[in-house]
Short mmCIF file of C-alpha atoms in Angstrom, two decimals:
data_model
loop_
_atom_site.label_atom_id
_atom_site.label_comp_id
_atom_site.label_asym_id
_atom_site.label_seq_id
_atom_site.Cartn_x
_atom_site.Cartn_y
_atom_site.Cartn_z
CA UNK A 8 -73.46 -126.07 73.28
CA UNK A 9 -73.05 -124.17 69.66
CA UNK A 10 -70.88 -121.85 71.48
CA UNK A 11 -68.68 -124.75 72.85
CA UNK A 12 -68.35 -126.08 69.55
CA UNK A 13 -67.62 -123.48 67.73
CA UNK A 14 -64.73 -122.25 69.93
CA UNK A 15 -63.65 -126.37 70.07
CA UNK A 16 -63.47 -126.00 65.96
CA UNK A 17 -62.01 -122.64 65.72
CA UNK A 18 -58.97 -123.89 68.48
CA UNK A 19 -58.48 -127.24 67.00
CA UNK A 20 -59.83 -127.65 63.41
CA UNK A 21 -60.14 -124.58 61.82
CA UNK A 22 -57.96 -124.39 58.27
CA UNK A 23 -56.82 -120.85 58.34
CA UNK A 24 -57.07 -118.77 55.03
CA UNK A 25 -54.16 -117.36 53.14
CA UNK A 26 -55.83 -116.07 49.83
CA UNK A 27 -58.92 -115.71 48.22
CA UNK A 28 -60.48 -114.66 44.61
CA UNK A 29 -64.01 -114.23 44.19
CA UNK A 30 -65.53 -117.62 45.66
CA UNK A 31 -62.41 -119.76 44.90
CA UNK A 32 -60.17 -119.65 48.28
CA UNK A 33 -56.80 -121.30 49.23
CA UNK A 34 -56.56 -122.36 52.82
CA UNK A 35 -53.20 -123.60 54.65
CA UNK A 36 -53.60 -127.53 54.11
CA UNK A 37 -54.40 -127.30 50.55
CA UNK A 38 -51.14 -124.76 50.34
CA UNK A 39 -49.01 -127.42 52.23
CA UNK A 40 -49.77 -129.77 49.64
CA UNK A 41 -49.22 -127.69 46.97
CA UNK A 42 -46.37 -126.54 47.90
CA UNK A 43 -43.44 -128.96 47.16
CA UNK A 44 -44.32 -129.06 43.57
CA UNK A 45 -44.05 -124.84 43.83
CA UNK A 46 -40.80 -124.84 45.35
CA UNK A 47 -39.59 -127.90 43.19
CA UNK A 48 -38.52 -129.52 46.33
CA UNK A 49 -36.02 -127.02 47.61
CA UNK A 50 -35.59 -125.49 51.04
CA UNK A 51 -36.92 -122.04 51.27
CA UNK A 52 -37.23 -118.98 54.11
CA UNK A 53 -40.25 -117.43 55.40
CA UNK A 54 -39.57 -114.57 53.11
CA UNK A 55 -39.76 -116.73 50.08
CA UNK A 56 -42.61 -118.67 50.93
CA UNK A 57 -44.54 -115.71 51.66
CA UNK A 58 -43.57 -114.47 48.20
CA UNK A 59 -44.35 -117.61 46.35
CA UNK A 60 -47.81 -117.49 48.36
CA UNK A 61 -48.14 -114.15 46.62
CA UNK A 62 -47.54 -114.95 43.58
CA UNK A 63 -49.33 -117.76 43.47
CA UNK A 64 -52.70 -115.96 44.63
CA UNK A 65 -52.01 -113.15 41.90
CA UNK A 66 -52.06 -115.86 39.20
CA UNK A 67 -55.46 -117.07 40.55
CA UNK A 68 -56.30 -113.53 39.99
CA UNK A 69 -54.86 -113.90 36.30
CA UNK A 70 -57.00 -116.82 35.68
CA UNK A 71 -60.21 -115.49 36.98
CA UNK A 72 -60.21 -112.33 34.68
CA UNK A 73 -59.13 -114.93 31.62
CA UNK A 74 -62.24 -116.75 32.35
CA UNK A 75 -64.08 -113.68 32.21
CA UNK A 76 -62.83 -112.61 28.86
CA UNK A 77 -63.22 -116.66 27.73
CA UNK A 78 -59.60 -117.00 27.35
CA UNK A 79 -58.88 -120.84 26.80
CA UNK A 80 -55.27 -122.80 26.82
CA UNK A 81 -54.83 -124.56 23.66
CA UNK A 82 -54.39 -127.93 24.35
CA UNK A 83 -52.13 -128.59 21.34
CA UNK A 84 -49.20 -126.02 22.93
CA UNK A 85 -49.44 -128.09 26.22
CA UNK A 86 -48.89 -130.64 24.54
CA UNK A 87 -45.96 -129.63 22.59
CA UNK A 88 -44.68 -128.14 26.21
CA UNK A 89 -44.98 -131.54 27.67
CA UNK A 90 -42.92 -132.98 25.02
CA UNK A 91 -40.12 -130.83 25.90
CA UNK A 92 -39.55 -132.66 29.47
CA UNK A 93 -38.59 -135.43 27.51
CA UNK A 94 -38.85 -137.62 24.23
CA UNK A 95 -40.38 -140.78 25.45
CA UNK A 96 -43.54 -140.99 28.33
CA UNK A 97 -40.58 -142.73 30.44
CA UNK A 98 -38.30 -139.73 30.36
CA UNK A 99 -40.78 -136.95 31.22
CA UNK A 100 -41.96 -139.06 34.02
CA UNK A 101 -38.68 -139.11 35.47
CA UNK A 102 -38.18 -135.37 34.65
CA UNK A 103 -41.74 -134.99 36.38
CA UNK A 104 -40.65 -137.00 39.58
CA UNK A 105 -37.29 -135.00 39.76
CA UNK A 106 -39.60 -131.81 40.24
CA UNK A 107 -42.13 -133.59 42.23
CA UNK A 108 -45.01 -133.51 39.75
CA UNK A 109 -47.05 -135.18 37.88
CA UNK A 110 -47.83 -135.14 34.59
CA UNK A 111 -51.37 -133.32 35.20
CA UNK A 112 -49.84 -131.15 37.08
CA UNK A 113 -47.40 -130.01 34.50
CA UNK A 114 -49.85 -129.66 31.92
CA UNK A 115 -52.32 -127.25 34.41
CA UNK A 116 -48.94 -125.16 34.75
CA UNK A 117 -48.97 -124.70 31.14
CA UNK A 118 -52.14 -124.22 30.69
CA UNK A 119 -52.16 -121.43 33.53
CA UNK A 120 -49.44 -119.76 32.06
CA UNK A 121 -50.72 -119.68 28.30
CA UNK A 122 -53.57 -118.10 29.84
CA UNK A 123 -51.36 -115.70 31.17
CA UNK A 124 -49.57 -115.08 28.64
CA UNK A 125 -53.03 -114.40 26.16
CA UNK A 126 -54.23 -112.38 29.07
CA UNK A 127 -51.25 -110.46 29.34
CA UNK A 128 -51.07 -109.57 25.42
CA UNK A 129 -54.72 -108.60 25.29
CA UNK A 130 -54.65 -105.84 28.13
CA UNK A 131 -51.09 -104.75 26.58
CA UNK A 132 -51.81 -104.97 22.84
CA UNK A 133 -52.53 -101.08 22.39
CA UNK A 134 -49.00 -100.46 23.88
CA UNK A 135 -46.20 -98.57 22.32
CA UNK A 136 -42.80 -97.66 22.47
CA UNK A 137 -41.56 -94.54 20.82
CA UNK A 138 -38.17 -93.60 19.07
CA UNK A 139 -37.95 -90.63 21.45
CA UNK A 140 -38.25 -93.15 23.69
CA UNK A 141 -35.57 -95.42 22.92
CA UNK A 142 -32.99 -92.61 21.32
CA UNK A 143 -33.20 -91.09 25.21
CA UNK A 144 -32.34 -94.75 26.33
CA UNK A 145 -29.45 -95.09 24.02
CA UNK A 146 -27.77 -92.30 25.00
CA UNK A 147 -28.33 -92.29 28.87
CA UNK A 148 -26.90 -96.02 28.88
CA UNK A 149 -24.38 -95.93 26.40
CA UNK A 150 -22.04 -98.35 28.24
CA UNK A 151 -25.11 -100.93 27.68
CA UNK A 152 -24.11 -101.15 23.97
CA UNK A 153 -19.94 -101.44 24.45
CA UNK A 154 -18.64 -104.48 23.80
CA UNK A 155 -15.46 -104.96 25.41
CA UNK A 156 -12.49 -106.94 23.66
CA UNK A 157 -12.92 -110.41 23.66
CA UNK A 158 -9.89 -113.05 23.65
CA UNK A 159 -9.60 -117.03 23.13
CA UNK A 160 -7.30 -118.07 25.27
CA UNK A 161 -5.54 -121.76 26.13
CA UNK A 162 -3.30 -121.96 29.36
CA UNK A 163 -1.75 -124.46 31.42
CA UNK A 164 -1.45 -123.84 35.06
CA UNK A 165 0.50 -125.14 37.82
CA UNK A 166 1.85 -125.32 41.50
CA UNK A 167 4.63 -122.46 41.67
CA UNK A 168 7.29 -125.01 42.83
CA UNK A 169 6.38 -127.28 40.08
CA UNK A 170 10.08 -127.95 38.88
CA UNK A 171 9.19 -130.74 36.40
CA UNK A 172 6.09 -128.72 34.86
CA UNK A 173 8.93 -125.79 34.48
CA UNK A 174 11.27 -127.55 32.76
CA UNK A 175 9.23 -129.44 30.26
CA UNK A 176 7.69 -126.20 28.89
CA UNK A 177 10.97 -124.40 28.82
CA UNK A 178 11.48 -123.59 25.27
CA UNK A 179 7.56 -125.01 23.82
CA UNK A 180 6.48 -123.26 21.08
CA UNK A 181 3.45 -121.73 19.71
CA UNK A 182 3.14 -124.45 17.02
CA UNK A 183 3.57 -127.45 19.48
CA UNK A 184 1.80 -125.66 22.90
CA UNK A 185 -1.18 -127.72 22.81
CA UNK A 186 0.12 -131.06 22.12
CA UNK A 187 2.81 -130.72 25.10
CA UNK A 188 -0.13 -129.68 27.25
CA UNK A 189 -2.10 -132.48 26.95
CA UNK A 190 0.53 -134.67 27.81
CA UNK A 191 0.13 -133.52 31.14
CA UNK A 192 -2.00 -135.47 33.66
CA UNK A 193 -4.94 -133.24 35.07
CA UNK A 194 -5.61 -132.27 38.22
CA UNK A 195 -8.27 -129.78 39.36
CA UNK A 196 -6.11 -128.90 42.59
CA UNK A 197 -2.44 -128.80 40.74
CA UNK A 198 -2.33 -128.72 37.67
CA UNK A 199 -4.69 -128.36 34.67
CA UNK A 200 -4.76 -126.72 30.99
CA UNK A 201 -8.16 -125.09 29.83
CA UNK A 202 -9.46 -123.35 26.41
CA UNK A 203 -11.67 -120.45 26.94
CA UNK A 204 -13.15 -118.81 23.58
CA UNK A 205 -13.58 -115.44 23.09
CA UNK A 206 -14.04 -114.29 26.73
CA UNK A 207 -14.20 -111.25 28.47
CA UNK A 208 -11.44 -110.02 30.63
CA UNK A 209 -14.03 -109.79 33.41
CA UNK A 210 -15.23 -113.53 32.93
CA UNK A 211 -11.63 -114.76 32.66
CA UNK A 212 -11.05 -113.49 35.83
CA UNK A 213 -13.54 -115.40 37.36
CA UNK A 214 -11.85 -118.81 36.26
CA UNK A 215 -8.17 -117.37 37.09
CA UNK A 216 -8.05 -114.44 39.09
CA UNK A 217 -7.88 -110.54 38.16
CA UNK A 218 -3.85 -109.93 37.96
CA UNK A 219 -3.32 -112.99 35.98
CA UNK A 220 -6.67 -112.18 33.91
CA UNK A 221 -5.28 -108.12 33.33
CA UNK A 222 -1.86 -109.63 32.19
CA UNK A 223 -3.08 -112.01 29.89
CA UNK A 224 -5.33 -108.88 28.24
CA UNK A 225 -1.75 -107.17 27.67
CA UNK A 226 -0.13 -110.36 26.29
CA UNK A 227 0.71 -110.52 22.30
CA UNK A 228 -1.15 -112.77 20.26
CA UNK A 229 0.19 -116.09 18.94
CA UNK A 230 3.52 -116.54 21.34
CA UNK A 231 3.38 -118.80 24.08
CA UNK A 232 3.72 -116.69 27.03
CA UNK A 233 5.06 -117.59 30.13
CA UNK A 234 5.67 -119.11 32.84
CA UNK A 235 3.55 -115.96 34.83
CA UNK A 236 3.61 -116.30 38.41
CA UNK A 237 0.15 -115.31 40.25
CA UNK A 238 0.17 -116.07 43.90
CA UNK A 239 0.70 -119.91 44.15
CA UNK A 240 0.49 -120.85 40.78
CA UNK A 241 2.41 -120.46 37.61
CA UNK A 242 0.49 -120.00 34.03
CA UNK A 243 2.06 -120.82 30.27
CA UNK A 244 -0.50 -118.94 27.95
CA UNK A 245 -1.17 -118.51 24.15
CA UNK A 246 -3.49 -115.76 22.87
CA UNK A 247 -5.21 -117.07 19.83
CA UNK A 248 -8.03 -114.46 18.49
CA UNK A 249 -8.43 -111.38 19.97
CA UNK A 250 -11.81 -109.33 18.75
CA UNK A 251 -11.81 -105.16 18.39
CA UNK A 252 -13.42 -103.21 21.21
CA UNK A 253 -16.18 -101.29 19.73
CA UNK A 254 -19.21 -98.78 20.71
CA UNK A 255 -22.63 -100.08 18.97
CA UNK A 256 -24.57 -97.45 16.97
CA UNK A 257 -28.03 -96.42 18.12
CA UNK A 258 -29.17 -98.60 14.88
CA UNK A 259 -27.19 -100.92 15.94
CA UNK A 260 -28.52 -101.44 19.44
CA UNK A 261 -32.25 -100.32 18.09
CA UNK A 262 -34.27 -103.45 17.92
CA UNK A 263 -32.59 -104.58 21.56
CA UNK A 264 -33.37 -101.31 23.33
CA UNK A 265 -36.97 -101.91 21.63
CA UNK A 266 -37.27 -105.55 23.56
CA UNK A 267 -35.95 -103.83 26.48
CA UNK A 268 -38.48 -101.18 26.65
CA UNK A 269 -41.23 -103.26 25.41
CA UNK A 270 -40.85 -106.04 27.96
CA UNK A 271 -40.65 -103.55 30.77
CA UNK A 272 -43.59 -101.02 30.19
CA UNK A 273 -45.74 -103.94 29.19
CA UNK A 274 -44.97 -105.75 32.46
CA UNK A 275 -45.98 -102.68 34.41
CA UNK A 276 -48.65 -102.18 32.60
CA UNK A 277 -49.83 -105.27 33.22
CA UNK A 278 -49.23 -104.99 36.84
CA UNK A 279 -51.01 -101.65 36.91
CA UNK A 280 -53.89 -103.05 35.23
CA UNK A 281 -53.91 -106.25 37.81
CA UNK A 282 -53.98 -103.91 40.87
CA UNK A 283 -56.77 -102.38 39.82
CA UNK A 284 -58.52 -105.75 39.41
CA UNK A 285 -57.78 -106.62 42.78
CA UNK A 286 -60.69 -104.85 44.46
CA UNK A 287 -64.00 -105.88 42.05
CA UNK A 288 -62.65 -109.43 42.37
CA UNK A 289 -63.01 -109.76 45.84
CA UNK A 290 -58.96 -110.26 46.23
CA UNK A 291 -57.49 -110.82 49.52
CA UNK A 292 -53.60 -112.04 50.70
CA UNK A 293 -53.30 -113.20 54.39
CA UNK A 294 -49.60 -114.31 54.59
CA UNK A 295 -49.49 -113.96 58.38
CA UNK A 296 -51.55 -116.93 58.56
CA UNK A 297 -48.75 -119.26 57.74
CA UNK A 298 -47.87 -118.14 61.02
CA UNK A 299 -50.70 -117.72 62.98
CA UNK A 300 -52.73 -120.10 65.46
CA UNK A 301 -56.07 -121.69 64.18
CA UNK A 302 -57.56 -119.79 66.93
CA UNK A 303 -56.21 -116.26 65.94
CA UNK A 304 -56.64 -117.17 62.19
CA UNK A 305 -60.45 -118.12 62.74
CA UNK A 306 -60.75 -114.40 63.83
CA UNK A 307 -59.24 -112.45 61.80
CA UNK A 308 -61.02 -114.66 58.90
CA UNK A 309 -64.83 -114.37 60.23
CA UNK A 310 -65.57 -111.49 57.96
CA UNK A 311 -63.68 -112.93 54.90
CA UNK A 312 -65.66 -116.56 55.69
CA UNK A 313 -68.77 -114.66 56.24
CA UNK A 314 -68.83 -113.18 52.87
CA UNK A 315 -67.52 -116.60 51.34
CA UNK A 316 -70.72 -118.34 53.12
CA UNK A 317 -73.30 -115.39 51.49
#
């Protein structure tokens, strides 16, 4: 009869594990329920839930070793985090019910990530970055620290057998460029004029395309230029500020390189440090279960339930 009832549970009720930290364990139908207010709603793969189950177990992990050092949120900083979702209680509940939260839920996120964050500072805090360090960055990523010339430009663009566009711009000058324009009726799928301030040749390329963005990187500053045939369309342009390439200094670049290497040795640091963490705190992932039958999860989970029961 126990027999029977067991096997009856383990085919038909059992709630499969997928993570577990010390005595504190998540199983699948407390995940499903979580999860819409993870993923914010939004459709995800296998792959990616997977990887937000990860993550999600490895800040339980976080949490449990904050407890143990008697790291606390302060309640004041959720507060002020809360705040930022909107100024009145009516517009962070709507911002809450656009992500699918409420507002306790919103302020446990906060308060698990300023745990985090403590915990993360306090195994970190003995951490250093050295100027041999950063002068070996400098100069092995030198091209990190060009800037690249930078232009403001303002265009009109057309259809290239736009006769009437053609005509009317014959002879506009620099002086009256943006007035004539305007006078033009926008269209996103003809014609349209556009402003873009101190851009890169590689960004204004994105918006236009990369002949028309090279030639307008070669054109003088302060003439209307134009009209530039490129593929289909037709472009009037005026180059209003163009900036001087230059190559930052080491001193220059000093205190960025510093962030740079900073963030990333402390991050695998902390990672290093978490690993290690993993085994005395009795962690364990079990993605497949997502997956897996109740049957073949109750299985594969006896020894992990086992040692949850004793």
């Amino acid at each position: 009869m126990i027999s029977g009832s067991l096997l009856l549970f383990a085919g038909l009720l059992y709630n499969p594990l997928l993570f577990v930290v010390d005595e504190q364990a998540m199983r699948k139908t407390e995940w499903e329920a979580l999860r819409p207010a993870l993923s914010a709603g939004l459709s995800y793969s296998r792959e990616e839930e997977q990887s937000l189950l990860e993550r999600r177990s490895l800040e339980e992990l976080v949490l449990y070793k904050g407890r143990e050092l008697g790291i606390t949120a302060d309640e004041a900083a959720v507060t002020k985090q809360l705040e930022q979702l909107g100024a009145t209680s009516a517009d962070r509940a709507a911002a809450l019910k656009e992500l699918q939260m409420t507002e306790e839920d919103a302020k446990s996120n906060y308060r698990r990530a300023l745990i985090g964050f403590e915990l993360k500072k306090r195994m970190t805090q003995e951490m250093q970055v050295s100027e041999e360090e950063m002068t070996a960055y400098y100069n092995e990523n030198k091209e990190l620290f060009y800037v690249p010339e930078f232009r403001t430009i303002r265009y009109l663009r057309a259809k290239a057998d736009d006769a009437a566009t053609v005509s009317r711009m014959n002879g506009v000058t620099a002086k009256d460029f943006q007035t004539v324009i305007e006078q033009f009726q926008v269209d996103p799928n003809g014609r349209m004029y556009a402003w873009e301030e101190l851009t890169s040749q590689q960004v204004f390329a994105q918006n236009t395309s990369e002949p028309f963005s090279a030639f307008a990187f070669q054109a003088p500053q302060g003439q209307v230029t134009g009209p530039v045939q490129d593929g289909d369309w037709i472009y009037w342009l005026i180059i209003e500020d163009i900036t001087t390439p230059k190559q930052q200094t080491y001193q220059e670049s000093r205190q960025k390189i510093y962030s740079l290497l900073y963030q990333d040795k402390q991050t695998n640091q902390f990672r290093s440090w978490l690993e290690a963490q993993k085994e005395p705190a009795g962690y364990g992932l079990y993605p497949e279960n997502l997956t897996a039958s109740r049957w073949d999860a109750f299985w594969q989970d006896l020894p992990h339930n086992v040692r949850l029961l004793f």
